[in-house]
Short mmCIF file of C-alpha atoms in Angstrom, two decimals:
data_model
loop_
_atom_site.label_atom_id
_atom_site.label_comp_id
_atom_site.label_asym_id
_atom_site.label_seq_id
_atom_site.Cartn_x
_atom_site.Cartn_y
_atom_site.Cartn_z
CA MET A 1 21.18 -5.69 -48.15
CA GLN A 2 18.98 -5.31 -45.14
CA VAL A 3 15.96 -3.11 -45.25
CA HIS A 4 15.69 0.00 -43.19
CA THR A 5 13.26 2.84 -43.28
CA HIS A 6 13.35 6.33 -41.79
CA VAL A 7 10.14 8.11 -41.00
CA GLU A 8 10.11 11.75 -39.94
CA ILE A 9 7.64 12.42 -37.16
CA THR A 10 6.30 15.95 -37.31
CA SER A 11 2.56 15.30 -37.18
CA GLU A 12 0.07 12.53 -36.47
CA TRP A 13 0.38 11.56 -40.12
CA GLY A 14 3.98 10.65 -39.39
CA ILE A 15 2.81 8.31 -36.66
CA VAL A 16 0.55 6.50 -39.12
CA ALA A 17 3.32 6.34 -41.72
CA ALA A 18 5.72 4.83 -39.16
CA ARG A 19 3.11 2.27 -38.16
CA GLN A 20 2.57 1.34 -41.79
CA ALA A 21 6.28 0.93 -42.49
CA GLY A 22 6.72 -1.11 -39.30
CA ARG A 23 3.84 -3.45 -40.03
CA LYS A 24 5.02 -4.03 -43.58
CA LEU A 25 8.54 -4.91 -42.50
CA ALA A 26 7.31 -7.07 -39.61
CA ARG A 27 5.20 -9.05 -42.05
CA GLU A 28 8.13 -9.44 -44.45
CA VAL A 29 10.43 -10.62 -41.67
CA GLY A 30 7.83 -13.26 -40.87
CA PHE A 31 6.06 -12.12 -37.71
CA GLY A 32 2.53 -13.43 -37.10
CA SER A 33 -0.46 -11.14 -36.79
CA VAL A 34 -0.27 -10.81 -32.99
CA ASP A 35 3.40 -9.80 -33.07
CA GLN A 36 2.78 -7.50 -36.02
CA ALA A 37 0.18 -5.70 -33.93
CA ARG A 38 2.55 -5.57 -30.94
CA ILE A 39 5.42 -4.14 -32.95
CA THR A 40 3.09 -1.61 -34.53
CA THR A 41 1.76 -0.56 -31.13
CA ALA A 42 5.32 -0.09 -29.86
CA ILE A 43 6.16 2.09 -32.88
CA SER A 44 2.97 4.03 -32.33
CA GLU A 45 3.78 4.77 -28.71
CA LEU A 46 7.36 5.82 -29.45
CA ALA A 47 6.24 8.04 -32.31
CA ARG A 48 3.52 9.59 -30.20
CA ASN A 49 6.02 10.40 -27.47
CA ILE A 50 8.15 12.22 -30.04
CA TYR A 51 5.14 14.10 -31.38
CA LEU A 52 3.84 15.05 -27.93
CA TYR A 53 7.05 15.95 -26.13
CA ALA A 54 9.71 16.79 -28.70
CA ASN A 55 7.47 17.98 -31.56
CA LYS A 56 9.71 16.33 -34.11
CA GLY A 57 12.10 13.44 -34.50
CA GLN A 58 12.71 10.24 -36.46
CA ILE A 59 11.66 6.64 -36.26
CA LYS A 60 14.09 4.19 -37.84
CA ILE A 61 12.89 0.68 -38.57
CA GLU A 62 15.32 -2.03 -39.64
CA GLU A 63 15.57 -5.72 -40.12
CA LEU A 64 18.08 -7.57 -37.95
CA ALA A 65 19.90 -10.78 -38.67
CA ASP A 66 22.20 -12.02 -35.97
CA ALA A 67 23.61 -15.54 -35.60
CA GLY A 68 20.70 -17.17 -37.32
CA LYS A 69 18.16 -15.03 -35.47
CA ARG A 70 15.97 -12.58 -37.31
CA GLY A 71 14.24 -9.64 -35.84
CA ILE A 72 13.15 -6.07 -36.13
CA LYS A 73 14.65 -3.03 -34.48
CA ILE A 74 12.92 0.27 -33.90
CA THR A 75 14.91 3.34 -33.02
CA ALA A 76 13.25 6.57 -31.95
CA VAL A 77 15.42 9.69 -31.87
CA ASP A 78 14.54 13.26 -30.97
CA ASN A 79 16.29 16.43 -29.84
CA GLY A 80 13.52 17.36 -27.45
CA PRO A 81 13.62 18.24 -23.76
CA GLY A 82 14.81 14.80 -22.65
CA ILE A 83 13.51 12.83 -19.71
CA LYS A 84 14.34 14.12 -16.27
CA ASP A 85 13.84 10.91 -14.34
CA VAL A 86 14.04 7.81 -16.55
CA ARG A 87 13.48 5.46 -13.64
CA ARG A 88 10.24 7.21 -12.89
CA VAL A 89 8.84 7.02 -16.43
CA MET A 90 9.77 3.33 -16.56
CA GLU A 91 7.62 2.70 -13.50
CA ASP A 92 4.28 1.05 -13.99
CA GLY A 93 1.34 3.30 -13.31
CA PHE A 94 3.23 6.44 -14.28
CA THR A 95 1.92 7.40 -17.70
CA THR A 96 3.55 10.45 -19.13
CA SER A 97 1.00 10.99 -21.86
CA GLY A 98 -1.57 11.68 -19.18
CA GLY A 99 -4.10 9.39 -20.79
CA LEU A 100 -4.26 5.65 -20.69
CA GLY A 101 -1.34 5.22 -23.07
CA ALA A 102 0.87 2.17 -22.83
CA GLY A 103 3.78 4.42 -21.97
CA LEU A 104 7.38 3.28 -22.04
CA PRO A 105 6.88 0.28 -19.72
CA GLY A 106 4.26 -0.86 -22.25
CA VAL A 107 6.74 -0.57 -25.13
CA LYS A 108 9.28 -2.52 -23.11
CA ARG A 109 6.75 -5.29 -22.53
CA LEU A 110 5.73 -5.45 -26.17
CA MET A 111 9.31 -5.92 -27.33
CA ASP A 112 12.19 -8.23 -26.30
CA GLU A 113 14.95 -5.69 -25.79
CA PHE A 114 14.73 -2.10 -24.79
CA ILE A 115 17.43 0.56 -24.38
CA ILE A 116 16.81 4.15 -23.42
CA ASP A 117 19.27 7.03 -23.47
CA SER A 118 18.10 10.42 -22.45
CA GLU A 119 19.85 13.64 -21.59
CA LEU A 120 18.03 16.60 -20.14
CA ASN A 121 17.64 19.37 -22.75
CA ASN A 122 19.42 17.23 -25.30
CA GLY A 123 16.92 14.68 -26.47
CA THR A 124 16.14 11.03 -26.18
CA LYS A 125 17.11 7.89 -28.05
CA ILE A 126 15.17 4.71 -27.55
CA SER A 127 15.90 1.39 -29.27
CA ALA A 128 13.66 -1.63 -29.05
CA ILE A 129 14.11 -5.04 -30.63
CA LYS A 130 11.77 -7.92 -31.21
CA TRP A 131 13.16 -11.30 -32.25
CA LEU A 132 11.35 -13.77 -34.42
CA ARG A 133 10.73 -17.04 -32.62
CA MET B 1 5.76 -22.81 -25.96
CA GLU B 2 4.67 -24.15 -29.35
CA ASP B 3 3.27 -27.32 -27.75
CA LYS B 4 1.28 -25.27 -25.32
CA LYS B 5 -0.15 -23.22 -28.16
CA LEU B 6 -1.01 -26.31 -30.11
CA THR B 7 -2.87 -27.88 -27.19
CA MET B 8 -4.77 -24.68 -26.57
CA TYR B 9 -5.58 -24.52 -30.26
CA HIS B 10 -7.05 -28.02 -30.29
CA LEU B 11 -9.00 -27.53 -27.10
CA TYR B 12 -10.44 -24.27 -28.32
CA LYS B 13 -11.30 -25.71 -31.70
CA GLU B 14 -13.18 -28.62 -30.13
CA MET B 15 -15.03 -26.30 -27.83
CA LEU B 16 -16.04 -23.86 -30.55
CA ASN B 17 -17.12 -26.71 -32.79
CA ASN B 18 -19.28 -28.16 -30.00
CA TYR B 19 -20.82 -24.84 -29.33
CA MET B 20 -21.69 -24.12 -32.93
CA GLN B 21 -23.49 -27.46 -33.12
CA SER B 22 -25.19 -27.63 -29.73
CA LYS B 23 -25.33 -24.06 -28.41
CA SER B 24 -25.31 -25.72 -25.01
CA GLU B 25 -24.77 -24.11 -21.64
CA HIS B 26 -22.43 -26.96 -20.89
CA THR B 27 -19.99 -25.79 -23.56
CA LEU B 28 -20.24 -22.23 -22.34
CA TYR B 29 -19.32 -23.50 -18.91
CA SER B 30 -16.25 -25.21 -20.38
CA ALA B 31 -15.34 -21.95 -22.08
CA GLN B 32 -15.49 -20.18 -18.75
CA GLN B 33 -13.17 -22.79 -17.22
CA PHE B 34 -10.94 -22.53 -20.27
CA SER B 35 -10.49 -18.80 -19.72
CA LYS B 36 -8.99 -19.55 -16.32
CA GLU B 37 -6.51 -21.86 -17.98
CA MET B 38 -5.66 -19.20 -20.53
CA LEU B 39 -4.99 -16.71 -17.75
CA GLU B 40 -2.83 -19.25 -15.97
CA LYS B 41 -0.87 -19.87 -19.17
CA ASP B 42 -0.40 -16.12 -19.43
CA MET B 43 -2.27 -15.75 -22.71
CA SER B 44 -2.95 -12.13 -23.51
CA PRO B 45 -6.27 -10.87 -24.95
CA GLU B 46 -4.71 -10.27 -28.38
CA GLU B 47 -3.54 -13.89 -28.48
CA VAL B 48 -7.07 -15.02 -27.67
CA VAL B 49 -8.47 -12.99 -30.55
CA SER B 50 -5.82 -14.39 -32.86
CA LEU B 51 -6.60 -17.92 -31.68
CA HIS B 52 -10.29 -17.38 -32.31
CA LYS B 53 -9.61 -16.07 -35.77
CA SER B 54 -7.45 -19.00 -36.83
CA VAL B 55 -9.86 -21.55 -35.37
CA ILE B 56 -12.89 -20.03 -37.05
CA THR B 57 -11.02 -19.85 -40.35
CA GLU B 58 -10.47 -23.59 -40.14
CA LEU B 59 -13.92 -24.53 -38.84
CA VAL B 60 -16.17 -22.59 -41.14
CA ASN B 61 -16.14 -23.71 -44.76
CA ASP B 62 -16.52 -20.39 -46.36
CA PRO B 63 -16.04 -17.64 -43.81
CA SER B 64 -16.76 -14.19 -45.08
CA GLY B 65 -13.59 -12.27 -45.70
CA GLU B 66 -15.08 -9.15 -44.17
CA LEU B 67 -15.89 -10.96 -40.97
CA LEU B 68 -12.38 -12.35 -40.71
CA ASP B 69 -10.86 -8.94 -41.37
CA SER B 70 -12.87 -7.53 -38.49
CA PHE B 71 -10.81 -9.67 -36.13
CA ASP B 72 -7.65 -7.79 -37.16
CA LEU B 73 -9.21 -4.61 -35.88
CA LEU B 74 -10.34 -6.34 -32.69
CA LEU B 75 -6.82 -7.70 -32.21
CA GLU B 76 -5.36 -4.21 -32.48
CA VAL B 77 -7.84 -2.93 -29.90
CA MET B 78 -7.01 -5.79 -27.55
CA ILE B 79 -3.29 -4.95 -27.47
CA GLY B 80 -4.09 -2.10 -25.09
CA TYR B 81 -6.10 -4.40 -22.84
CA GLY B 82 -3.24 -6.89 -22.86
CA LEU B 83 -0.83 -4.20 -21.72
CA ALA B 84 -3.21 -3.07 -19.01
CA HIS B 85 -3.46 -6.66 -17.84
CA ARG B 86 0.31 -7.05 -17.67
CA GLU B 87 0.71 -3.77 -15.89
CA HIS B 88 -1.86 -4.93 -13.39
CA LEU B 89 0.11 -8.12 -12.76
CA SER B 90 3.31 -6.22 -12.24
CA LEU B 91 1.62 -3.74 -9.90
CA ARG B 92 0.21 -6.68 -7.97
CA ASP B 93 3.73 -8.03 -7.53
CA ARG B 94 4.93 -4.66 -6.36
CA GLN B 95 2.06 -4.49 -3.90
CA ARG B 96 3.08 -7.86 -2.48
CA GLN B 97 6.64 -6.65 -2.11
CA LEU B 98 5.50 -3.47 -0.34
CA ASP B 99 3.30 -5.57 1.90
CA SER B 100 6.17 -7.74 2.98
CA GLU B 101 8.38 -4.69 3.58
CA LEU B 102 5.62 -3.23 5.73
CA ASN B 103 5.39 -6.46 7.69
CA VAL B 104 9.08 -6.25 8.50
CA ALA B 105 8.71 -2.60 9.50
CA ALA B 106 5.71 -3.45 11.68
CA ARG B 107 7.74 -6.13 13.48
CA MET B 108 10.55 -3.64 14.02
CA GLN B 109 8.07 -1.17 15.40
CA GLN B 110 6.70 -3.77 17.78
CA SER B 111 10.20 -4.29 19.12
CA LEU B 112 10.36 -0.62 20.16
CA LEU B 113 7.65 -1.19 22.74
CA PRO B 114 8.46 -2.49 26.22
CA ASN B 115 7.58 -6.13 26.71
CA ASN B 116 8.77 -6.87 30.22
CA LYS B 117 6.18 -7.60 32.87
CA ILE B 118 5.62 -5.21 35.73
CA GLU B 119 5.93 -7.16 38.95
CA VAL B 120 5.31 -4.74 41.76
CA GLU B 121 3.26 -5.84 44.72
CA ALA B 122 1.47 -2.53 45.11
CA VAL B 123 0.31 -2.28 41.52
CA ASP B 124 -1.63 -4.25 38.94
CA PHE B 125 -0.77 -3.17 35.41
CA GLY B 126 -2.13 -3.89 31.94
CA VAL B 127 -1.77 -2.45 28.45
CA LYS B 128 -3.33 -3.18 25.06
CA SER B 129 -2.30 -1.47 21.85
CA VAL B 130 -3.58 -2.35 18.39
CA PRO B 131 -2.78 -0.49 15.16
CA ALA B 132 -5.58 0.28 12.70
CA GLY B 133 -3.32 -0.68 9.81
CA LYS B 134 0.00 -2.46 9.90
CA MET B 135 1.93 0.32 11.54
CA SER B 136 0.85 2.30 14.55
CA GLY B 137 0.93 6.00 15.34
CA ASP B 138 0.28 5.23 18.99
CA TYR B 139 3.09 4.70 21.41
CA TYR B 140 3.16 3.50 24.97
CA HIS B 141 5.94 3.19 27.40
CA TYR B 142 6.39 1.92 30.95
CA PHE B 143 9.18 1.11 33.31
CA VAL B 144 9.80 0.34 36.97
CA ASP B 145 12.62 1.86 38.98
CA GLU B 146 14.54 0.09 41.73
CA HIS B 147 12.08 1.30 44.41
CA GLY B 148 9.06 -0.11 42.64
CA ASN B 149 7.90 3.25 41.31
CA ILE B 150 6.35 3.11 37.87
CA GLY B 151 6.46 5.46 34.91
CA ALA B 152 3.86 5.05 32.19
CA ALA B 153 3.02 7.00 29.06
CA VAL B 154 0.68 6.94 26.10
CA ALA B 155 1.38 9.08 23.03
CA ASP B 156 -0.57 9.56 19.85
CA VAL B 157 0.86 10.94 16.64
CA ILE B 158 -1.80 12.85 14.72
CA GLY B 159 -2.12 10.83 11.56
CA LYS B 160 -1.83 7.17 10.79
CA GLY B 161 0.28 4.67 8.96
CA VAL B 162 3.95 4.90 8.02
CA PRO B 163 4.61 8.64 8.63
CA ALA B 164 3.00 8.42 12.07
CA ALA B 165 4.97 5.25 12.80
CA MET B 166 8.28 6.89 11.86
CA CYS B 167 7.44 9.79 14.13
CA MET B 168 6.63 7.36 16.89
CA SER B 169 10.06 5.77 16.74
CA MET B 170 11.60 9.20 17.24
CA ILE B 171 9.58 9.61 20.46
CA LYS B 172 10.92 6.29 21.67
CA TYR B 173 14.56 7.28 21.14
CA ALA B 174 13.99 10.72 22.59
CA MET B 175 12.50 9.15 25.73
CA ASP B 176 15.47 6.80 26.02
CA SER B 177 17.82 9.77 26.01
CA LEU B 178 16.05 11.44 28.93
CA PRO B 179 16.24 8.81 31.67
CA GLU B 180 16.80 11.14 34.61
CA GLN B 181 13.40 12.77 34.19
CA ARG B 182 11.45 9.56 34.05
CA LEU B 183 9.59 10.10 37.27
CA GLN B 184 8.96 13.80 36.76
CA PRO B 185 6.13 14.01 34.22
CA ALA B 186 6.15 17.76 33.62
CA ALA B 187 9.93 17.98 33.24
CA LEU B 188 9.93 14.98 30.94
CA LEU B 189 7.29 16.49 28.66
CA GLU B 190 9.17 19.80 28.54
CA ASN B 191 12.35 18.10 27.40
CA LEU B 192 10.58 15.83 25.00
CA ASN B 193 8.75 18.79 23.51
CA ARG B 194 12.06 20.49 22.73
CA VAL B 195 13.30 17.41 20.88
CA VAL B 196 10.05 17.02 18.97
CA ALA B 197 9.84 20.70 18.01
CA ARG B 198 13.35 20.51 16.58
CA ASN B 199 12.79 17.32 14.64
CA ILE B 200 9.37 17.16 13.10
CA ASP B 201 7.52 19.05 10.39
CA ASP B 202 5.21 21.86 11.38
CA ASP B 203 2.21 19.90 10.23
CA MET B 204 2.81 16.99 12.56
CA PHE B 205 1.63 16.89 16.12
CA ILE B 206 2.00 14.48 18.96
CA THR B 207 -0.13 14.33 22.05
CA MET B 208 1.15 12.57 25.10
CA VAL B 209 0.28 11.88 28.68
CA TYR B 210 2.94 10.84 31.12
CA GLY B 211 2.30 9.59 34.63
CA SER B 212 4.39 8.23 37.43
CA TYR B 213 3.21 6.16 40.34
CA ASP B 214 4.82 6.50 43.72
CA SER B 215 4.51 3.06 45.28
CA LYS B 216 5.12 4.30 48.83
CA LYS B 217 2.80 7.31 48.95
CA HIS B 218 0.36 5.78 46.47
CA GLN B 219 0.21 8.93 44.45
CA PHE B 220 -0.16 9.25 40.72
CA HIS B 221 1.65 12.28 39.28
CA PHE B 222 0.84 13.21 35.73
CA ALA B 223 1.18 15.84 33.02
CA SER B 224 -0.33 16.00 29.59
CA ALA B 225 0.54 17.50 26.23
CA GLY B 226 -2.89 17.94 24.72
CA HIS B 227 -3.73 14.28 25.18
CA GLU B 228 -7.07 12.64 25.89
CA PRO B 229 -7.83 13.05 29.61
CA CYS B 230 -6.99 10.07 31.79
CA LEU B 231 -9.72 8.46 33.81
CA TYR B 232 -9.55 7.93 37.53
CA TYR B 233 -11.75 5.22 39.00
CA SER B 234 -12.62 5.38 42.68
CA ALA B 235 -13.40 1.97 44.17
CA ASP B 236 -15.07 3.62 47.13
CA THR B 237 -17.77 5.45 45.14
CA ASP B 238 -17.64 3.20 42.05
CA ASP B 239 -17.27 6.36 39.98
CA PHE B 240 -15.06 7.58 37.14
CA HIS B 241 -13.51 11.06 37.03
CA GLU B 242 -11.89 12.59 34.01
CA LEU B 243 -8.52 14.00 35.00
CA LYS B 244 -8.56 17.36 33.25
CA THR B 245 -5.19 18.85 32.40
CA LYS B 246 -3.74 21.80 30.53
CA GLY B 247 -0.81 21.53 28.16
CA LEU B 248 0.00 22.19 24.53
CA VAL B 249 0.59 19.30 22.11
CA LEU B 250 4.24 18.42 21.53
CA GLY B 251 6.15 20.07 18.72
CA VAL B 252 4.29 23.37 18.31
CA SER B 253 6.75 25.60 20.11
CA SER B 254 10.03 24.69 21.73
CA LYS B 255 9.37 26.61 24.93
CA VAL B 256 6.34 25.16 26.64
CA ARG B 257 5.76 24.69 30.36
CA TYR B 258 3.69 21.77 31.51
CA GLU B 259 1.75 21.63 34.71
CA GLU B 260 2.02 18.60 36.94
CA TYR B 261 -1.00 17.16 38.73
CA VAL B 262 -1.32 14.57 41.44
CA ARG B 263 -4.01 12.14 42.50
CA ASP B 264 -4.04 9.92 45.60
CA LEU B 265 -5.05 6.34 45.04
CA ASN B 266 -6.82 4.11 47.55
CA PRO B 267 -6.72 0.31 47.31
CA GLY B 268 -8.79 -0.80 44.31
CA ASP B 269 -8.62 2.61 42.61
CA PHE B 270 -7.23 2.69 39.13
CA ILE B 271 -6.04 5.08 36.43
CA VAL B 272 -6.85 4.63 32.74
CA LEU B 273 -4.59 6.07 30.04
CA LEU B 274 -5.98 5.92 26.53
CA SER B 275 -5.53 7.15 22.97
CA ASP B 276 -8.23 8.72 20.82
CA GLY B 277 -8.63 5.38 19.04
CA VAL B 278 -10.56 4.39 22.17
CA THR B 279 -12.69 7.50 22.60
CA GLU B 280 -13.33 7.90 18.89
CA CYS B 281 -14.66 4.42 18.36
CA ARG B 282 -17.61 4.69 16.07
CA ILE B 283 -20.84 2.80 16.39
CA ASN B 284 -23.08 3.17 13.34
CA GLY B 285 -21.14 6.27 12.33
CA GLU B 286 -21.52 7.99 15.72
CA PHE B 287 -18.70 8.47 18.20
CA ILE B 288 -19.02 6.29 21.25
CA GLU B 289 -19.96 8.19 24.37
CA MET B 290 -17.56 8.39 27.29
CA LYS B 291 -20.37 7.06 29.47
CA HIS B 292 -20.42 3.93 27.37
CA ILE B 293 -16.65 3.40 27.62
CA LYS B 294 -16.83 3.80 31.39
CA GLN B 295 -19.63 1.24 31.52
CA ILE B 296 -17.57 -1.26 29.60
CA ILE B 297 -14.52 -0.76 31.81
CA ARG B 298 -16.63 -1.03 34.94
CA LYS B 299 -18.09 -4.31 33.69
CA TYR B 300 -14.64 -5.95 33.79
CA LYS B 301 -13.26 -4.30 36.93
CA HIS B 302 -13.22 -7.58 38.86
CA LEU B 303 -10.56 -8.91 36.44
CA SER B 304 -6.82 -8.24 36.45
CA ALA B 305 -5.66 -5.03 34.74
CA GLN B 306 -4.35 -6.97 31.74
CA GLN B 307 -7.55 -8.97 31.40
CA MET B 308 -9.53 -5.72 31.69
CA VAL B 309 -7.76 -4.00 28.78
CA ASP B 310 -8.01 -7.17 26.68
CA GLN B 311 -11.74 -7.51 27.36
CA VAL B 312 -12.47 -3.83 26.75
CA TYR B 313 -10.66 -4.07 23.44
CA SER B 314 -12.54 -7.15 22.27
CA GLU B 315 -15.85 -5.60 23.20
CA LEU B 316 -15.10 -2.32 21.40
CA GLU B 317 -13.77 -4.26 18.44
CA LYS B 318 -16.99 -6.23 18.26
CA ILE B 319 -19.33 -3.23 18.43
CA GLN B 320 -17.32 -1.58 15.66
CA GLU B 321 -17.77 -4.69 13.55
CA PHE B 322 -14.04 -5.43 13.63
CA GLN B 323 -13.09 -2.31 11.70
CA LEU B 324 -10.59 -0.19 13.58
CA ARG B 325 -10.49 3.36 12.22
CA ASP B 326 -7.69 4.59 14.42
CA ASP B 327 -4.84 3.08 16.39
CA PHE B 328 -6.06 1.88 19.76
CA THR B 329 -4.14 2.03 23.04
CA LEU B 330 -5.50 1.43 26.52
CA LEU B 331 -3.41 1.24 29.68
CA ILE B 332 -4.64 0.57 33.22
CA LEU B 333 -2.72 0.97 36.46
CA ARG B 334 -4.45 -0.15 39.66
CA ARG B 335 -3.42 0.13 43.29
CA ASN B 336 -3.59 -3.30 44.85
CA VAL B 337 -2.90 -2.79 48.53
#
C-alpha cells in the first residue's frame, strides 16, 4: 500500500502542514537533504498559490513506484479563479505572487515533471513529480 | 553525475582540510577558482551548502550537533538563491535569442535602403546612416531617373528601436507605391502623409524632407514635413544657409498641404539633409551647436560627398565618446559642374 496524504489549504498553517508531510514522505522514499528541501519548496509554492489566489484547496502528496523507479508526486487542486494565460505565468521573470517568489517556473525547475491544467473560473490542477536517482 | 559529485567532494574536502590547518591565502585562492568550476558544473547554492555540511561532518571529529543543524536552515534559504540563479541563466538564454532575432531584423531593415551608386556627371552624392541601437528609426531614400535627375529624402520616426523601425519600413513601401510623384516633393509628401495618417497610431510621428535635383537647370526643389532644416552651402561665399520650410509632421491629419521651395545651385554648392541625430549630438551633456556642425562639414569640403559624410560622422562619433543617443543620418548632394 503506497502512502498518500491530503492536506487542506485554508490558511498559512496548512502550508506548513503540507511542507511537513512532504518532507517526511520525501525522507521515507529516500531523497537526500537537498532534494528534500527542493520538494518542500515546491510544495510550499503550490500551497501558497492556492492560499493567495483560490483561498482554499488541497495538496495531495503520494509515493510513486513505476518500473523500478521511485518518486514523489505532488498534486495541487483548487476551485479558484483559474489562470487566464498559462503560458504567461510559466514565463521566467513573471512572478504572480508579486514578490520574489519562485513562481510556477521555479516549481517546474525544482521537480522533474510538471503538468498544469487550468480553466478560467473553474480552478487549477497542478501535478509535479520528482524521481529518486 | 555521481562521479562528478565524488570528485567535487574529494576536492572540496582536501581544500577545507588544508584551510583549517594553514589558514592560507593560497587555499582561499583555490576556493575562488573552485567556485568557477562549481558554476561550470551547474552546482546550485543548496548543493554547495549540502557538500559543505557532509565534508565538515567527516573532517571534524566531534562536530557540534547544533552547528550541523544550522546548515539545514542555510540549505533551505539557499533554495531560493538557486532558483534565482537558474532563472537568470534562462533569461540570459532568452536574451541571446532575442539578440539574434534582432540581428536578423536589422539586416532585413538594411536591405530596405537603396544601395546603388549614383553616377551622374553633374552631381556628387554621399550618404551615411547609423542606428543608435540595432534598428534604426531613420530612413533615407534616393533614386535617379532616366534624365539624370535625382530624388533624395531623409525621414525620422519620433522614437527609437523596434517600433520606430517597423514604422520606417511602412514609409519605404508607401514611397514605392507612389513612383509618379518622385520628382515633385510637395505632392509626394501630401500623398505620403495620407498613407501615414491612415496607418499609424496617433502617438507616432514622422518628419521627412524630400528634395529633387534638376540636373539641367541645377535647381534643388524641396518640401519638408516638420523635419530638421536642410543646409545650403554656397561655394562662392563659403557660407551655410539653413533652408527654412513650413510643413506639418506626417500622420497628424490626413489633409495637409505642403509648400515647395527651390534653390539654385552653382558649381561647388551643396545641400545637406540630416536627421536630428546629427543636430542633437551631445557633448558633455550639451547639444552641439549648429555653428559647430557647419565648421566640421566645412573642414572636409575638399573631399568627395561620400568621404565628407563619413568623416563628419567619425568626428561627431569621437566627440560624443562613441555613444550614439539617436539614429544618425547625413546626406550630401553637391553640384559638380
